[in-house]
PDB file of C-alpha atoms in Angstrom:
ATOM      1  CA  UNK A 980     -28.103  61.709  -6.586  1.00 47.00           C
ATOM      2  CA  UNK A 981     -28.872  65.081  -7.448  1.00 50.00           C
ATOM      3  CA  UNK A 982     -30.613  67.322 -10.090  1.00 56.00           C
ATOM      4  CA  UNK A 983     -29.102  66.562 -13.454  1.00 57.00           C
ATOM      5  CA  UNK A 984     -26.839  64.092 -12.354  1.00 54.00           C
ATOM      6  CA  UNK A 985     -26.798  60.603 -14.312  1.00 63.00           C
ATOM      7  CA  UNK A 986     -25.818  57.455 -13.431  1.00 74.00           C
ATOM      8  CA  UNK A 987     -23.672  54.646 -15.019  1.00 81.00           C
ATOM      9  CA  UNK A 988     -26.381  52.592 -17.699  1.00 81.00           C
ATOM     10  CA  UNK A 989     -27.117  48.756 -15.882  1.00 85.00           C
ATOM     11  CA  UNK A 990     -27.023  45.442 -18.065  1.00 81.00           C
ATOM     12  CA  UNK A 991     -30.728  45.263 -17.762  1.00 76.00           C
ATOM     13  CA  UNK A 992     -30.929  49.295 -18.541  1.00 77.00           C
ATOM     14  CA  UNK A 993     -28.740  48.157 -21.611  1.00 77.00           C
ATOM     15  CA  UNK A 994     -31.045  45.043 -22.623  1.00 72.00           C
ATOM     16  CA  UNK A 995     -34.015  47.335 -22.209  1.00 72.00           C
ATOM     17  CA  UNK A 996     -32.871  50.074 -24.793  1.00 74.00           C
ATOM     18  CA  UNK A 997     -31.732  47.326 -27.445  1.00 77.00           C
ATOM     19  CA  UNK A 998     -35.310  45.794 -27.497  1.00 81.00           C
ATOM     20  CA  UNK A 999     -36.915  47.458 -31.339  1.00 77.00           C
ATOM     21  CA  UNK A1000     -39.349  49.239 -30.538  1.00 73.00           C
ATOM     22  CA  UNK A1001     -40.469  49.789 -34.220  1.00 70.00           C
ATOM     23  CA  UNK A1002     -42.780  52.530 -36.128  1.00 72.00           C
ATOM     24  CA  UNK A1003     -46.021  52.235 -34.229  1.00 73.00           C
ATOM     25  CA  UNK A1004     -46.376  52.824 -30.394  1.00 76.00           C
ATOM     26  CA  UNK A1005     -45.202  49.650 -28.136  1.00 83.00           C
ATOM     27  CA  UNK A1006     -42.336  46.930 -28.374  1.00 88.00           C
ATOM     28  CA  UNK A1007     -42.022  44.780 -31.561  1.00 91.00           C
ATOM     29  CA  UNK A1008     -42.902  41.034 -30.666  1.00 93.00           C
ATOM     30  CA  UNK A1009     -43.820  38.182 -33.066  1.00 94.00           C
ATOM     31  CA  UNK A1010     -46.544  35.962 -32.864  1.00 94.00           C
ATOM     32  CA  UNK A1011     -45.417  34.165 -30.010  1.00 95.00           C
ATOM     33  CA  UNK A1012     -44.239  37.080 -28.052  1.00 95.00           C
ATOM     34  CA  UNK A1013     -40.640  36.912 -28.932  1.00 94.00           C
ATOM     35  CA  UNK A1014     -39.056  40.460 -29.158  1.00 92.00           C
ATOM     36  CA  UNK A1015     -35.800  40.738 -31.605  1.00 90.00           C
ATOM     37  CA  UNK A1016     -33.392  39.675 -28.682  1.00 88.00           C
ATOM     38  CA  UNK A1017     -32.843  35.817 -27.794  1.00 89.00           C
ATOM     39  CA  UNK A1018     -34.265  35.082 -24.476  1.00 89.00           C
ATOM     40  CA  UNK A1019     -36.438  37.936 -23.969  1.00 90.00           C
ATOM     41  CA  UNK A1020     -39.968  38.740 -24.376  1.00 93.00           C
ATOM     42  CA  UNK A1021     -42.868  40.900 -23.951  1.00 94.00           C
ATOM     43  CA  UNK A1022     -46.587  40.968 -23.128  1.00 95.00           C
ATOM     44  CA  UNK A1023     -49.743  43.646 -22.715  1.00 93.00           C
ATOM     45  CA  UNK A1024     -49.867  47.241 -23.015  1.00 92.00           C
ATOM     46  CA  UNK A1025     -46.168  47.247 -23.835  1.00 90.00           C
ATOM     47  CA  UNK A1026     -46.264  45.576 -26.961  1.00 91.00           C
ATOM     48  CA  UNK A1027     -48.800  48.296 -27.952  1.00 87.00           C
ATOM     49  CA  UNK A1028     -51.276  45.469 -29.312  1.00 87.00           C
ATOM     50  CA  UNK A1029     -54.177  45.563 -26.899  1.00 86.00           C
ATOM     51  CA  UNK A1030     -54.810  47.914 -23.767  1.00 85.00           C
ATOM     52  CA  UNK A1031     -57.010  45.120 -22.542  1.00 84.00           C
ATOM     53  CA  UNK A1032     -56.058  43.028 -19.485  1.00 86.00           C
ATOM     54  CA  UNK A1033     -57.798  40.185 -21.189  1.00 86.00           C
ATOM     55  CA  UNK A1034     -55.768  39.993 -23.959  1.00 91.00           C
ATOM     56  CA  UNK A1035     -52.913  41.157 -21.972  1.00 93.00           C
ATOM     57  CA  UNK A1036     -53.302  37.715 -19.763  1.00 93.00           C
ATOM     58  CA  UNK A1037     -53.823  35.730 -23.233  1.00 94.00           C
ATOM     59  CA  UNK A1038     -49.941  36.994 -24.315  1.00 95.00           C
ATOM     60  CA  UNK A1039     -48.977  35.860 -20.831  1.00 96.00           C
ATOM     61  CA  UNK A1040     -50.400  32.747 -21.535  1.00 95.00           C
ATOM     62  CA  UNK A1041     -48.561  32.354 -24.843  1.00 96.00           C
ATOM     63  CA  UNK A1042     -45.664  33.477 -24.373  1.00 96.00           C
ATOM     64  CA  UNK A1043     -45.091  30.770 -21.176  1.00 96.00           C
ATOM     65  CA  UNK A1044     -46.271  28.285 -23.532  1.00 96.00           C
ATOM     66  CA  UNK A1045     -43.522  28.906 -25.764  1.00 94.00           C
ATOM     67  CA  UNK A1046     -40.398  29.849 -22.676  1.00 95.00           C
ATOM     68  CA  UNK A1047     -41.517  26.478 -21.274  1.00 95.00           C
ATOM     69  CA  UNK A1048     -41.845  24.228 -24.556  1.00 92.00           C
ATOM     70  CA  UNK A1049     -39.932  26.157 -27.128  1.00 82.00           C
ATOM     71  CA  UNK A1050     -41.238  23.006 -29.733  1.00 88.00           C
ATOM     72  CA  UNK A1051     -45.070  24.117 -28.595  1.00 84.00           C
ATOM     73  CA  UNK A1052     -44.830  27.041 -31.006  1.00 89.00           C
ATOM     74  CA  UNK A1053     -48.117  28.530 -29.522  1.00 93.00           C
ATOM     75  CA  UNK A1054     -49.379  31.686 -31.358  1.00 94.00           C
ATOM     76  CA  UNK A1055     -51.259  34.537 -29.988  1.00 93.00           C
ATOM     77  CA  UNK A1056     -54.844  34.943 -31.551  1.00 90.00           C
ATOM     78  CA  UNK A1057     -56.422  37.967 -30.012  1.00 87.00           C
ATOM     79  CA  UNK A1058     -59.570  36.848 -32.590  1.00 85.00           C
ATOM     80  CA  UNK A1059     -61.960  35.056 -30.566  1.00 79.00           C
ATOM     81  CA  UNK A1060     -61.307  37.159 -27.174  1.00 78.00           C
ATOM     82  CA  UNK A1061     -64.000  39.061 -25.608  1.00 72.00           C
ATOM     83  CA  UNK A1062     -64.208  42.965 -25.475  1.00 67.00           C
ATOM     84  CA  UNK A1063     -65.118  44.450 -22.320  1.00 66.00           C
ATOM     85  CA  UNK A1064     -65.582  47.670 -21.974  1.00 67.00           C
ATOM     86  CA  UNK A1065     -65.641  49.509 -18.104  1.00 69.00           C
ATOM     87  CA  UNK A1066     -67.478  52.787 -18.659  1.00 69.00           C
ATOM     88  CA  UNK A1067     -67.757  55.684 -15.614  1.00 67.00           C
ATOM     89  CA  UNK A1068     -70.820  55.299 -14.292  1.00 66.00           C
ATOM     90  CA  UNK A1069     -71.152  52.072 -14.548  1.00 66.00           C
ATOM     91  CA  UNK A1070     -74.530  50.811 -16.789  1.00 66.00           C
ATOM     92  CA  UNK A1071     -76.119  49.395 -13.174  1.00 64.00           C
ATOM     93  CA  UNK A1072     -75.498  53.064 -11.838  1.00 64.00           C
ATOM     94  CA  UNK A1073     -77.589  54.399 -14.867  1.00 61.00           C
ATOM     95  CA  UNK A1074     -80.246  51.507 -14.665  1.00 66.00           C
ATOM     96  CA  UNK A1075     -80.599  52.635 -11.056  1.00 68.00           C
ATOM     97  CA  UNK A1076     -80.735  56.502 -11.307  1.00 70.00           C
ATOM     98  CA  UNK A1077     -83.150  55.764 -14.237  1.00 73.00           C
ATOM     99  CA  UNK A1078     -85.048  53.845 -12.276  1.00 73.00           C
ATOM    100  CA  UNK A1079     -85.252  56.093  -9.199  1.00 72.00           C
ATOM    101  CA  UNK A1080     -86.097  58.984 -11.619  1.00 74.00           C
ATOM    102  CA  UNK A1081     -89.229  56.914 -12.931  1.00 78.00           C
ATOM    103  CA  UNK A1082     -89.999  56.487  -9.227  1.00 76.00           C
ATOM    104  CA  UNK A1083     -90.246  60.765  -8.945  1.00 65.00           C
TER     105      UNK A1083
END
């Protein structure tokens, strides 16, 4: 397919653009993940909640909670979850220039 030519839109194409993505930057989910369409859902850095992968796997583990056992009702509570942050150099890098610069 060339430059500027377009394509006929696919069911999941379709399902994708129906999906509210709201105001604020990601897709709209509830507490359990649900998005406003039956049957689908959505988890980490597309909901726009948390860039994190920890909380990202936390959504995951949620929202199967609630596909598999729609009676578990499961909520997400980011909360308790630990922040991690991975800088560039890493704080052992420092630690070890630092310490090779006391050595000097």
């Amino acid at each position: 397919m060339g430059f500027g030519a377009t394509q006929e839109e696919t069911p999941e194409q379709a399902a994708v653009a129906a999906v509210s993505a709201g105001t604020g930057p990601g897709v709209v989910v509830d507490d359990r993940m649900r998005t406003n369409l039956p049957n689908v859902w959505a988890i980490g850095d597309v909901t726009g909640r948390s860039l994190l992968a920890h909380a990202a796997y936390r959504m995951g583990e949620v929202a199967a909670a609630n596909i598999l056992d729609a009676e578990t009702r499961q909520v997400l509570d980011l909360t308790d979850l630990r922040q991690f942050v991975f800088p560039h150099p890493t704080v052992s890098e420092l630690i070890r220039e630092a310490a090779w610069a006391a050595k000097a």
